[in-house]
Coordinates of C-alpha atoms and ligand atoms in Angstrom, one line a residue:
X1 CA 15.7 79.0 -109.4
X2 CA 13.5 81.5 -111.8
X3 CA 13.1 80.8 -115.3
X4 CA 15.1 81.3 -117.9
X5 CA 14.6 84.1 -120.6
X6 CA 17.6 84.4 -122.6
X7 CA 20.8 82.2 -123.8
X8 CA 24.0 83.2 -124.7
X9 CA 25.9 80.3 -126.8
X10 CA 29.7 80.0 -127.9
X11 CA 31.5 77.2 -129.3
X12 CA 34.9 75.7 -129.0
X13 CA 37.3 74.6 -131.6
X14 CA 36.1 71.5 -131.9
X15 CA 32.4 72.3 -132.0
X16 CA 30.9 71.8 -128.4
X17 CA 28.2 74.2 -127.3
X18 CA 28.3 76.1 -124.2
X19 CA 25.4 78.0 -122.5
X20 CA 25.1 80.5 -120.2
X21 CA 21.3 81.7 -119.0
X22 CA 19.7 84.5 -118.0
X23 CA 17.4 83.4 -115.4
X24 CA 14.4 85.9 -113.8
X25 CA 13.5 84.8 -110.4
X26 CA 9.8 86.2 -109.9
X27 CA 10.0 85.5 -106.6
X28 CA 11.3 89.1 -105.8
X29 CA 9.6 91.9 -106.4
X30 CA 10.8 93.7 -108.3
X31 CA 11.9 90.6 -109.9
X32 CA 15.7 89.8 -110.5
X33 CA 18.1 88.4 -113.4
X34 CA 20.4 86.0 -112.6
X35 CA 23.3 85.0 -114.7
X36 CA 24.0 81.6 -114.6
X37 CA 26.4 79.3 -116.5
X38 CA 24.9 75.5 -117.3
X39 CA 28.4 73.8 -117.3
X40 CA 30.1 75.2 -113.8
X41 CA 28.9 77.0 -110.6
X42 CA 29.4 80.6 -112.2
X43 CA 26.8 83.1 -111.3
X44 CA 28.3 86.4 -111.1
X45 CA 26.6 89.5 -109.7
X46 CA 24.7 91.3 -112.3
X47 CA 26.0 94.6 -110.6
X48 CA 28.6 95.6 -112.5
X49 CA 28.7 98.5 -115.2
X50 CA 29.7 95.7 -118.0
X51 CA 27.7 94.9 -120.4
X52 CA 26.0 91.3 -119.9
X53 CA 26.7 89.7 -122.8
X54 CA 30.4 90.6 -122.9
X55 CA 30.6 89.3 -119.6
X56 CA 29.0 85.8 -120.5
X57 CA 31.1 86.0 -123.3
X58 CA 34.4 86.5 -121.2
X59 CA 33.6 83.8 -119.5
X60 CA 32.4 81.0 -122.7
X61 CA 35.4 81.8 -123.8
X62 CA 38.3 81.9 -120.7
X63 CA 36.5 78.9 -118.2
X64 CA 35.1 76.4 -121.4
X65 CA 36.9 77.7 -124.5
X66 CA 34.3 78.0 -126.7
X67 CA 35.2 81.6 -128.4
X68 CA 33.8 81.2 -131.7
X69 CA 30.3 82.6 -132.3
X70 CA 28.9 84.2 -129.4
X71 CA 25.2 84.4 -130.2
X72 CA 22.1 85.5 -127.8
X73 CA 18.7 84.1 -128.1
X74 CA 15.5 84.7 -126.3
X75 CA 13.7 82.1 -124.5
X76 CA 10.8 80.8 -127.1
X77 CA 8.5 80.2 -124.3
X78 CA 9.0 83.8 -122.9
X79 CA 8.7 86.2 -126.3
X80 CA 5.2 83.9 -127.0
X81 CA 4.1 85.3 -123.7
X82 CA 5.2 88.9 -124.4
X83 CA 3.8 88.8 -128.0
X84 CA 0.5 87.4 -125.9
X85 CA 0.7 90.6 -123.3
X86 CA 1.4 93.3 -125.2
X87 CA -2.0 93.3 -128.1
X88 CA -3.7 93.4 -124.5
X89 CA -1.6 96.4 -122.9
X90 CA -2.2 98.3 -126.3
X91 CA -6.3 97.6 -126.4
X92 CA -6.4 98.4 -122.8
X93 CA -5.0 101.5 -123.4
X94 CA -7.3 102.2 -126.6
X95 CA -10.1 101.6 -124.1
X96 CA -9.4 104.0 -121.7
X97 CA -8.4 106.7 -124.2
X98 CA -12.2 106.3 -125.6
X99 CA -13.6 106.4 -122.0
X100 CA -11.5 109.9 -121.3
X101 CA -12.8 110.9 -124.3
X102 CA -16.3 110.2 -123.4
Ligands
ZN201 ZN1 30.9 78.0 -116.8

C-alpha cells in the first residue's frame, strides 16, 4: 500500500488509542488517498460528499469506541518533505520571473 500522510486518533474510555490513516498510493497517477483503519479491515471509499475526518471519526468512535479526542496529525516524514519542496517551487519561480524580465 502507499504511504501514509495523515492520522486521525480517538480514545476510548479507558484510554486505548485508535488510528485511522490516510494513505496516498503514488502508484496512480494522479495519485489516490486511501482511508484505512489500523485495527480492522475498514477502507471506505473516499467518494462520498462527507467530510473525511468526520467519517474517520464516525467510525473511531461506533466500530472501536474510542470517542474522546478526535485529533488529526500530519505524517512528520511527509510535511519535512513539503517544507523541502516548496523553498524550491518559490526560487524556481523567482528565476523565471527574472528571465521574462530579461
Ligand atoms: Zn477500524
Amino acid at each position: 500500500m502507499g504511504a501514509a500522510i495523515r492520522h486521525f486518533t480517538a480514545t476510548t474510555e479507558q484510554g486505548q488509542v485508535f488510528t485511522v490513516n490516510i494513505e496516498r498510493d503514488f502508484r496512480y497517477d494522479p495519485y489516490r488517498d486511501f482511508l484505512v483503519c489500523a485495527h480492522c479491515e475498514w477502507c471506505p471509499s473516499l467518494l462520498t460528499t462527507e467530510r473525511i475526518i468526520d467519517m474517520a471519526g464516525e467510525h473511531l468512535a461506533s466500530v472501536h469506541g474510542a470517542g474522546r479526542g478526535l485529533t488529526q496529525q500530519e505524517n512528520e516524514s511527509f510535511r519535512k518533505g513539503r517544507l523541502i519542496v516548496l523553498p524550491i517551487v518559490a526560487l524556481v519561480l523567482i528565476g523565471l520571473l527574472f528571465l521574462l524580465k530579461g
